[in-house]
Tab-separated table of N, CA and C in Angstrom:
chain	number	residue	atom	x	y	z
A	1	MET	N	-20.539	15.650	4.599
A	1	MET	CA	-20.630	15.141	3.192
A	1	MET	C	-19.197	14.499	2.906
A	2	ILE	N	-19.257	13.442	2.104
A	2	ILE	CA	-18.085	12.790	1.610
A	2	ILE	C	-17.545	13.570	0.459
A	3	ASP	N	-16.300	14.093	0.610
A	3	ASP	CA	-15.804	15.063	-0.375
A	3	ASP	C	-15.384	14.315	-1.661
A	4	SER	N	-14.883	13.114	-1.575
A	4	SER	CA	-14.410	12.430	-2.743
A	4	SER	C	-14.653	10.955	-2.588
A	5	GLU	N	-14.387	10.228	-3.698
A	5	GLU	CA	-14.392	8.789	-3.613
A	5	GLU	C	-13.312	8.172	-2.828
A	6	TYR	N	-12.198	8.797	-2.844
A	6	TYR	CA	-11.026	8.379	-2.100
A	6	TYR	C	-10.166	9.578	-1.701
A	7	PRO	N	-9.346	9.330	-0.701
A	7	PRO	CA	-8.418	10.478	-0.283
A	7	PRO	C	-7.559	10.954	-1.492
A	8	GLU	N	-7.491	12.261	-1.574
A	8	GLU	CA	-6.716	12.928	-2.633
A	8	GLU	C	-5.276	12.464	-2.617
A	9	SER	N	-4.711	12.118	-1.352
A	9	SER	CA	-3.329	11.640	-1.320
A	9	SER	C	-3.155	10.323	-1.967
A	10	SER	N	-4.240	9.526	-2.121
A	10	SER	CA	-4.004	8.196	-2.800
A	10	SER	C	-3.955	8.343	-4.367
A	11	VAL	N	-4.445	9.399	-4.889
A	11	VAL	CA	-4.514	9.645	-6.333
A	11	VAL	C	-3.112	9.592	-6.979
A	12	PRO	N	-2.230	10.406	-6.420
A	12	PRO	CA	-0.917	10.393	-7.053
A	12	PRO	C	-0.169	9.085	-6.830
A	13	GLU	N	-0.407	8.434	-5.721
A	13	GLU	CA	0.300	7.173	-5.371
A	13	GLU	C	-0.110	6.061	-6.500
A	14	HIS	N	-1.395	5.919	-6.683
A	14	HIS	CA	-1.762	5.018	-7.756
A	14	HIS	C	-1.306	5.364	-9.160
A	15	ARG	N	-1.306	6.648	-9.451
A	15	ARG	CA	-0.848	7.073	-10.738
A	15	ARG	C	0.644	6.669	-10.893
A	16	GLU	N	1.458	7.032	-9.743
A	16	GLU	CA	2.829	6.739	-9.738
A	16	GLU	C	3.089	5.197	-9.935
A	17	LEU	N	2.341	4.349	-9.336
A	17	LEU	CA	2.479	2.934	-9.443
A	17	LEU	C	2.285	2.570	-10.940
A	18	ARG	N	1.299	3.164	-11.568
A	18	ARG	CA	1.046	2.805	-12.924
A	18	ARG	C	2.240	3.216	-13.807
A	19	GLU	N	2.727	4.384	-13.592
A	19	GLU	CA	3.872	4.939	-14.314
A	19	GLU	C	5.148	4.095	-14.182
A	20	ILE	N	5.413	3.686	-12.992
A	20	ILE	CA	6.659	2.948	-12.815
A	20	ILE	C	6.486	1.580	-13.402
A	21	LEU	N	5.261	1.009	-13.314
A	21	LEU	CA	5.088	-0.331	-14.062
A	21	LEU	C	5.211	-0.177	-15.507
A	22	THR	N	4.685	0.914	-16.062
A	22	THR	CA	4.819	1.122	-17.537
A	22	THR	C	6.315	1.258	-17.872
A	23	ARG	N	7.134	1.933	-17.103
A	23	ARG	CA	8.564	2.044	-17.440
A	23	ARG	C	9.239	0.712	-17.298
A	24	ALA	N	8.802	-0.041	-16.277
A	24	ALA	CA	9.429	-1.430	-16.184
A	24	ALA	C	9.027	-2.290	-17.345
A	25	MET	N	7.789	-2.160	-17.786
A	25	MET	CA	7.361	-3.030	-18.919
A	25	MET	C	8.053	-2.592	-20.189
A	26	ASN	N	8.505	-1.308	-20.209
A	26	ASN	CA	9.241	-0.895	-21.419
A	26	ASN	C	10.745	-1.177	-21.292
A	27	ALA	N	11.211	-1.670	-20.113
A	27	ALA	CA	12.674	-2.045	-20.023
A	27	ALA	C	13.064	-3.246	-20.731
A	28	GLY	N	12.153	-4.035	-21.173
A	28	GLY	CA	12.486	-5.234	-21.971
A	28	GLY	C	12.946	-6.419	-21.037
A	29	GLY	N	13.124	-7.541	-21.679
A	29	GLY	CA	13.679	-8.631	-20.933
A	29	GLY	C	12.734	-9.223	-20.003
A	30	ARG	N	13.248	-9.940	-18.932
A	30	ARG	CA	12.418	-10.625	-17.922
A	30	ARG	C	11.824	-9.586	-16.990
A	31	THR	N	12.530	-8.377	-16.913
A	31	THR	CA	11.933	-7.333	-16.036
A	31	THR	C	10.584	-6.880	-16.680
A	32	ALA	N	10.486	-6.717	-17.943
A	32	ALA	CA	9.236	-6.354	-18.582
A	32	ALA	C	8.068	-7.448	-18.394
A	33	LEU	N	8.570	-8.672	-18.512
A	33	LEU	CA	7.552	-9.839	-18.395
A	33	LEU	C	7.041	-9.862	-16.946
A	34	ALA	N	8.011	-9.680	-16.038
A	34	ALA	CA	7.703	-9.697	-14.591
A	34	ALA	C	6.740	-8.470	-14.246
A	35	ALA	N	7.025	-7.333	-14.799
A	35	ALA	CA	6.322	-6.073	-14.514
A	35	ALA	C	4.885	-6.244	-15.042
A	36	ASP	N	4.752	-6.885	-16.146
A	36	ASP	CA	3.355	-7.064	-16.788
A	36	ASP	C	2.636	-8.028	-15.815
A	37	GLY	N	3.329	-9.018	-15.254
A	37	GLY	CA	2.656	-9.950	-14.252
A	37	GLY	C	2.116	-9.191	-13.099
A	38	VAL	N	2.970	-8.215	-12.613
A	38	VAL	CA	2.503	-7.365	-11.469
A	38	VAL	C	1.282	-6.596	-11.867
A	39	ARG	N	1.305	-5.985	-13.007
A	39	ARG	CA	0.191	-5.121	-13.589
A	39	ARG	C	-1.039	-5.953	-13.572
A	40	ARG	N	-0.987	-7.082	-14.068
A	40	ARG	CA	-2.264	-7.983	-14.207
A	40	ARG	C	-2.902	-8.176	-12.960
A	41	VAL	N	-2.157	-8.346	-11.807
A	41	VAL	CA	-2.799	-8.550	-10.544
A	41	VAL	C	-3.036	-7.351	-9.658
A	42	LEU	N	-2.196	-6.304	-9.965
A	42	LEU	CA	-2.261	-5.059	-9.202
A	42	LEU	C	-3.422	-4.182	-9.602
A	43	TYR	N	-3.656	-4.056	-10.940
A	43	TYR	CA	-4.694	-3.074	-11.349
A	43	TYR	C	-6.106	-3.456	-10.895
A	44	PRO	N	-6.534	-4.701	-10.965
A	44	PRO	CA	-7.828	-5.035	-10.347
A	44	PRO	C	-7.929	-4.710	-8.867
A	45	HIS	N	-6.813	-5.015	-8.200
A	45	HIS	CA	-6.692	-4.812	-6.731
A	45	HIS	C	-6.940	-3.265	-6.509
A	46	MET	N	-6.213	-2.478	-7.210
A	46	MET	CA	-6.293	-1.011	-6.956
A	46	MET	C	-7.751	-0.531	-7.184
A	47	ARG	N	-8.435	-1.133	-8.173
A	47	ARG	CA	-9.921	-0.804	-8.290
A	47	ARG	C	-10.701	-1.053	-6.991
A	48	LEU	N	-10.441	-2.164	-6.481
A	48	LEU	CA	-11.222	-2.604	-5.230
A	48	LEU	C	-10.830	-1.679	-4.053
A	49	GLU	N	-9.612	-1.310	-3.953
A	49	GLU	CA	-9.137	-0.326	-2.940
A	49	GLU	C	-9.843	0.944	-3.134
A	50	GLU	N	-9.921	1.375	-4.375
A	50	GLU	CA	-10.487	2.765	-4.612
A	50	GLU	C	-12.036	2.721	-4.322
A	51	ALA	N	-12.609	1.554	-4.561
A	51	ALA	CA	-14.075	1.446	-4.309
A	51	ALA	C	-14.437	1.235	-2.765
A	52	PHE	N	-13.664	0.419	-2.108
A	52	PHE	CA	-14.100	0.048	-0.800
A	52	PHE	C	-13.148	0.439	0.411
A	53	ALA	N	-11.909	0.653	0.141
A	53	ALA	CA	-11.033	1.065	1.289
A	53	ALA	C	-10.839	2.530	1.392
A	54	ALA	N	-10.573	3.179	0.230
A	54	ALA	CA	-10.277	4.590	0.310
A	54	ALA	C	-11.439	5.444	0.733
A	55	PRO	N	-12.673	5.291	0.267
A	55	PRO	CA	-13.723	6.203	0.746
A	55	PRO	C	-13.877	6.294	2.216
A	56	PRO	N	-13.890	5.141	3.038
A	56	PRO	CA	-13.966	5.328	4.474
A	56	PRO	C	-12.791	6.117	5.053
A	57	LEU	N	-11.589	5.814	4.438
A	57	LEU	CA	-10.351	6.533	4.989
A	57	LEU	C	-10.468	7.968	4.764
A	58	SER	N	-11.087	8.339	3.746
A	58	SER	CA	-11.208	9.807	3.408
A	58	SER	C	-11.970	10.573	4.555
A	59	LEU	N	-12.716	9.902	5.284
A	59	LEU	CA	-13.447	10.509	6.401
A	59	LEU	C	-12.629	10.649	7.708
A	60	LEU	N	-11.503	10.057	7.791
A	60	LEU	CA	-10.713	10.068	9.000
A	60	LEU	C	-10.377	11.488	9.536
A	61	PRO	N	-9.974	12.375	8.709
A	61	PRO	CA	-9.745	13.776	9.297
A	61	PRO	C	-10.977	14.327	9.897
A	62	LYS	N	-12.111	14.255	9.288
A	62	LYS	CA	-13.331	14.782	9.877
A	62	LYS	C	-13.727	14.026	11.166
A	63	LEU	N	-13.640	12.747	11.083
A	63	LEU	CA	-13.913	11.987	12.331
A	63	LEU	C	-13.061	12.293	13.459
A	64	ALA	N	-11.798	12.390	13.114
A	64	ALA	CA	-10.771	12.687	14.243
A	64	ALA	C	-11.054	14.066	14.836
A	65	ALA	N	-11.606	14.969	14.008
A	65	ALA	CA	-12.003	16.290	14.493
A	65	ALA	C	-13.363	16.392	15.257
A	66	GLY	N	-13.970	15.178	15.267
A	66	GLY	CA	-15.305	15.135	15.994
A	66	GLY	C	-16.582	15.439	15.106
A	67	GLU	N	-16.262	15.542	13.788
A	67	GLU	CA	-17.326	15.881	12.973
A	67	GLU	C	-18.091	14.644	12.392
A	68	ILE	N	-19.378	14.569	12.722
A	68	ILE	CA	-20.156	13.533	12.185
A	68	ILE	C	-21.372	14.159	11.546
A	69	THR	N	-21.683	13.831	10.249
A	69	THR	CA	-22.837	14.333	9.535
A	69	THR	C	-23.785	13.176	9.057
A	70	PRO	N	-24.943	13.484	8.854
A	70	PRO	CA	-25.899	12.408	8.337
A	70	PRO	C	-25.436	11.907	6.855
A	71	GLU	N	-24.748	12.713	6.143
A	71	GLU	CA	-24.283	12.311	4.798
A	71	GLU	C	-23.204	11.116	4.842
A	72	MET	N	-22.553	11.041	6.052
A	72	MET	CA	-21.606	9.991	6.223
A	72	MET	C	-22.222	8.598	6.319
A	73	GLU	N	-23.498	8.582	6.471
A	73	GLU	CA	-24.243	7.226	6.577
A	73	GLU	C	-23.886	6.317	5.387
A	74	LYS	N	-23.712	6.872	4.218
A	74	LYS	CA	-23.493	6.065	3.084
A	74	LYS	C	-22.157	5.292	3.128
A	75	ILE	N	-21.202	5.769	4.036
A	75	ILE	CA	-19.913	5.053	4.182
A	75	ILE	C	-20.029	3.674	4.914
A	76	ILE	N	-21.196	3.583	5.687
A	76	ILE	CA	-21.341	2.295	6.311
A	76	ILE	C	-21.491	1.108	5.483
A	77	GLU	N	-22.235	1.302	4.390
A	77	GLU	CA	-22.274	0.196	3.373
A	77	GLU	C	-21.029	-0.017	2.654
A	78	VAL	N	-20.312	1.037	2.354
A	78	VAL	CA	-19.005	0.855	1.721
A	78	VAL	C	-18.031	0.028	2.625
A	79	SER	N	-18.038	0.513	3.788
A	79	SER	CA	-17.151	-0.212	4.882
A	79	SER	C	-17.564	-1.720	5.009
A	80	ALA	N	-18.916	-1.927	5.017
A	80	ALA	CA	-19.388	-3.319	5.099
A	80	ALA	C	-19.013	-4.167	3.890
A	81	MET	N	-18.987	-3.536	2.753
A	81	MET	CA	-18.488	-4.187	1.519
A	81	MET	C	-17.021	-4.487	1.556
A	82	LEU	N	-16.253	-3.586	2.167
A	82	LEU	CA	-14.810	-3.859	2.372
A	82	LEU	C	-14.621	-5.144	3.179
A	83	ARG	N	-15.410	-5.194	4.259
A	83	ARG	CA	-15.290	-6.378	5.237
A	83	ARG	C	-15.557	-7.641	4.381
A	84	LEU	N	-16.583	-7.575	3.501
A	84	LEU	CA	-16.984	-8.784	2.671
A	84	LEU	C	-15.824	-9.086	1.645
A	85	GLN	N	-15.265	-8.012	1.004
A	85	GLN	CA	-14.282	-8.221	0.098
A	85	GLN	C	-12.799	-8.445	0.574
A	86	LEU	N	-12.589	-8.323	1.944
A	86	LEU	CA	-11.341	-8.372	2.511
A	86	LEU	C	-10.617	-9.660	2.212
A	87	PRO	N	-11.286	-10.874	2.311
A	87	PRO	CA	-10.526	-12.131	1.955
A	87	PRO	C	-10.041	-12.181	0.492
A	88	ARG	N	-10.886	-11.649	-0.366
A	88	ARG	CA	-10.391	-11.507	-1.811
A	88	ARG	C	-9.228	-10.591	-1.904
A	89	MET	N	-9.255	-9.475	-1.265
A	89	MET	CA	-8.215	-8.460	-1.332
A	89	MET	C	-6.936	-8.989	-0.737
A	90	LEU	N	-7.085	-9.815	0.374
A	90	LEU	CA	-5.882	-10.365	0.935
A	90	LEU	C	-5.283	-11.410	-0.033
A	91	GLU	N	-6.138	-12.197	-0.638
A	91	GLU	CA	-5.620	-13.153	-1.606
A	91	GLU	C	-4.902	-12.444	-2.793
A	92	GLN	N	-5.441	-11.344	-3.203
A	92	GLN	CA	-4.848	-10.458	-4.208
A	92	GLN	C	-3.496	-10.087	-3.762
A	93	HIS	N	-3.406	-9.709	-2.481
A	93	HIS	CA	-2.064	-9.241	-1.971
A	93	HIS	C	-1.086	-10.406	-2.056
A	94	ARG	N	-1.511	-11.623	-1.725
A	94	ARG	CA	-0.536	-12.733	-1.866
A	94	ARG	C	-0.082	-12.943	-3.343
A	95	MET	N	-1.071	-12.778	-4.329
A	95	MET	CA	-0.609	-12.855	-5.655
A	95	MET	C	0.259	-11.690	-6.143
A	96	ILE	N	-0.074	-10.475	-5.679
A	96	ILE	CA	0.765	-9.329	-5.959
A	96	ILE	C	2.130	-9.498	-5.402
A	97	VAL	N	2.305	-9.970	-4.206
A	97	VAL	CA	3.603	-10.213	-3.561
A	97	VAL	C	4.404	-11.207	-4.366
A	98	THR	N	3.698	-12.297	-4.776
A	98	THR	CA	4.368	-13.306	-5.623
A	98	THR	C	4.893	-12.711	-6.901
A	99	ALA	N	4.116	-11.818	-7.556
A	99	ALA	CA	4.479	-11.221	-8.837
A	99	ALA	C	5.554	-10.187	-8.520
A	100	LEU	N	5.560	-9.544	-7.391
A	100	LEU	CA	6.592	-8.588	-7.059
A	100	LEU	C	7.928	-9.316	-6.812
A	101	LYS	N	7.945	-10.448	-6.208
A	101	LYS	CA	9.127	-11.200	-5.961
A	101	LYS	C	9.776	-11.566	-7.370
A	102	ALA	N	8.934	-11.938	-8.281
A	102	ALA	CA	9.504	-12.272	-9.631
A	102	ALA	C	10.134	-11.035	-10.299
A	103	LEU	N	9.407	-9.885	-10.029
A	103	LEU	CA	10.000	-8.618	-10.580
A	103	LEU	C	11.365	-8.285	-9.851
A	104	LEU	N	11.334	-8.541	-8.602
A	104	LEU	CA	12.493	-8.210	-7.790
A	104	LEU	C	13.726	-9.031	-8.336
A	105	ARG	N	13.487	-10.390	-8.622
A	105	ARG	CA	14.525	-11.197	-9.057
A	105	ARG	C	15.004	-10.723	-10.445
A	106	ALA	N	14.069	-10.528	-11.333
A	106	ALA	CA	14.412	-10.098	-12.748
A	106	ALA	C	15.099	-8.775	-12.730
A	107	ALA	N	14.623	-7.832	-12.006
A	107	ALA	CA	15.218	-6.488	-12.015
A	107	ALA	C	16.562	-6.575	-11.406
A	108	THR	N	16.735	-7.374	-10.389
A	108	THR	CA	18.057	-7.538	-9.695
A	108	THR	C	19.119	-8.163	-10.756
A	109	GLU	N	18.658	-9.194	-11.368
A	109	GLU	CA	19.522	-9.866	-12.280
A	109	GLU	C	19.852	-8.987	-13.573
A	110	GLU	N	18.905	-8.152	-14.017
A	110	GLU	CA	19.029	-7.325	-15.193
A	110	GLU	C	19.559	-5.892	-14.861
A	111	GLN	N	19.874	-5.767	-13.557
A	111	GLN	CA	20.395	-4.417	-13.045
A	111	GLN	C	19.522	-3.268	-13.210
A	112	HIS	N	18.364	-3.337	-12.747
A	112	HIS	CA	17.320	-2.240	-12.747
A	112	HIS	C	17.058	-1.870	-11.319
A	113	PRO	N	17.962	-1.126	-10.605
A	113	PRO	CA	17.710	-0.911	-9.159
A	113	PRO	C	16.457	-0.055	-8.890
A	114	ALA	N	16.028	0.715	-9.717
A	114	ALA	CA	14.849	1.419	-9.511
A	114	ALA	C	13.606	0.551	-9.371
A	115	PHE	N	13.560	-0.580	-10.193
A	115	PHE	CA	12.466	-1.462	-10.129
A	115	PHE	C	12.613	-2.446	-8.957
A	116	VAL	N	13.898	-2.670	-8.554
A	116	VAL	CA	14.126	-3.505	-7.326
A	116	VAL	C	13.497	-2.714	-6.071
A	117	GLN	N	13.732	-1.441	-6.034
A	117	GLN	CA	13.331	-0.595	-4.923
A	117	GLN	C	11.776	-0.493	-5.007
A	118	PHE	N	11.214	-0.352	-6.244
A	118	PHE	CA	9.741	-0.263	-6.375
A	118	PHE	C	9.165	-1.499	-5.806
A	119	ALA	N	9.598	-2.685	-6.211
A	119	ALA	CA	9.029	-4.019	-5.758
A	119	ALA	C	9.101	-4.024	-4.266
A	120	GLN	N	10.279	-3.631	-3.650
A	120	GLN	CA	10.379	-3.735	-2.131
A	120	GLN	C	9.311	-2.820	-1.421
A	121	LYS	N	9.323	-1.615	-2.000
A	121	LYS	CA	8.357	-0.596	-1.460
A	121	LYS	C	6.908	-1.048	-1.497
A	122	LEU	N	6.547	-1.626	-2.592
A	122	LEU	CA	5.228	-2.080	-2.801
A	122	LEU	C	4.852	-3.221	-1.989
A	123	MET	N	5.800	-4.178	-1.700
A	123	MET	CA	5.586	-5.286	-0.790
A	123	MET	C	5.333	-4.777	0.656
A	124	HIS	N	6.099	-3.753	1.040
A	124	HIS	CA	5.907	-3.133	2.394
A	124	HIS	C	4.552	-2.382	2.410
A	125	HIS	N	4.150	-1.817	1.359
A	125	HIS	CA	2.874	-1.040	1.365
A	125	HIS	C	1.698	-2.013	1.552
A	126	ALA	N	1.794	-3.171	0.886
A	126	ALA	CA	0.745	-4.240	0.999
A	126	ALA	C	0.631	-4.602	2.444
A	127	GLN	N	1.789	-4.823	3.134
A	127	GLN	CA	1.730	-5.139	4.569
A	127	GLN	C	1.065	-4.063	5.434
A	128	GLN	N	1.400	-2.795	5.103
A	128	GLN	CA	0.804	-1.721	5.813
A	128	GLN	C	-0.762	-1.698	5.627
A	129	GLU	N	-1.202	-1.911	4.447
A	129	GLU	CA	-2.649	-2.006	4.014
A	129	GLU	C	-3.294	-3.065	4.994
A	130	GLU	N	-2.703	-4.301	4.957
A	130	GLU	CA	-3.259	-5.334	5.731
A	130	GLU	C	-3.332	-5.023	7.217
A	131	GLU	N	-2.240	-4.498	7.749
A	131	GLU	CA	-2.164	-4.308	9.200
A	131	GLU	C	-2.835	-3.003	9.726
A	132	MET	N	-2.977	-2.001	8.865
A	132	MET	CA	-3.465	-0.705	9.376
A	132	MET	C	-4.646	-0.145	8.519
A	133	LEU	N	-4.450	-0.002	7.232
A	133	LEU	CA	-5.393	0.753	6.476
A	133	LEU	C	-6.730	0.029	6.238
A	134	TYR	N	-6.724	-1.297	6.009
A	134	TYR	CA	-7.934	-1.939	5.834
A	134	TYR	C	-8.697	-2.047	7.129
A	135	PRO	N	-8.061	-2.379	8.252
A	135	PRO	CA	-8.907	-2.379	9.502
A	135	PRO	C	-9.386	-1.085	9.849
A	136	ALA	N	-8.601	0.114	9.601
A	136	ALA	CA	-9.152	1.431	9.925
A	136	ALA	C	-10.302	1.682	9.003
A	137	ALA	N	-10.333	1.407	7.771
A	137	ALA	CA	-11.413	1.631	6.922
A	137	ALA	C	-12.633	0.898	7.351
A	138	ILE	N	-12.503	-0.319	7.921
A	138	ILE	CA	-13.680	-1.105	8.456
A	138	ILE	C	-14.135	-0.372	9.677
A	139	LEU	N	-13.225	0.023	10.514
A	139	LEU	CA	-13.595	0.720	11.732
A	139	LEU	C	-14.309	2.022	11.516
A	140	VAL	N	-13.973	2.695	10.494
A	140	VAL	CA	-14.696	3.896	10.191
A	140	VAL	C	-16.081	3.738	9.941
A	141	GLY	N	-16.485	2.674	9.264
A	141	GLY	CA	-17.940	2.354	9.006
A	141	GLY	C	-18.642	1.987	10.332
A	142	GLU	N	-17.927	1.229	11.153
A	142	GLU	CA	-18.487	0.821	12.446
A	142	GLU	C	-18.688	2.149	13.309
A	143	TYR	N	-17.728	2.913	13.405
A	143	TYR	CA	-17.804	4.157	14.164
A	143	TYR	C	-18.960	5.007	13.751
A	144	VAL	N	-19.057	5.264	12.401
A	144	VAL	CA	-20.046	6.095	11.880
A	144	VAL	C	-21.467	5.496	12.229
A	145	LYS	N	-21.573	4.113	12.067
A	145	LYS	CA	-22.820	3.560	12.447
A	145	LYS	C	-23.181	3.640	13.813
A	146	LEU	N	-22.242	3.522	14.713
A	146	LEU	CA	-22.528	3.715	16.152
A	146	LEU	C	-22.922	5.265	16.519
A	147	LYS	N	-22.133	6.146	15.874
A	147	LYS	CA	-22.456	7.526	16.110
A	147	LYS	C	-23.819	7.981	15.598
A	148	LEU	N	-24.162	7.454	14.374
A	148	LEU	CA	-25.456	7.776	13.861
A	148	LEU	C	-26.562	6.862	14.288
A	149	ALA	N	-26.207	5.928	15.216
A	149	ALA	CA	-27.168	4.997	15.784
A	149	ALA	C	-27.992	4.263	14.754
A	150	LYS	N	-27.228	3.651	13.746
A	150	LYS	CA	-27.818	2.921	12.612
A	150	LYS	C	-27.605	1.466	12.859
């Protein structure tokens, strides 16, 4: 059975991103404007991740342990939707990185090192998603389909 919509470990991460962006938007100046720009492109993207990327990834521990159950069949469609949404999500990443670069510049000029670090970390995270997490989520669906012979 699929225990949750997305891995428990991603819940605090997305909550933390929202909290940091809120603090940046409250910082005032160009940093606040840039942070709002990040928020506008990041939040819709996070909803797509929570809908299509995180559910397959939540199965990884069970699959790595060799556990396959009929209830896992529903992840096949979720993973297929991720494959279809991937070009959109990658385009969102480009928009997010552009917005993060603006935040990085503003936070650097206005001397907000915490927001500089946040922007750098989030750009690295987007790269990790593209190179590892999204492909892994797609492969989960393919693997489950093969194992359940669907």
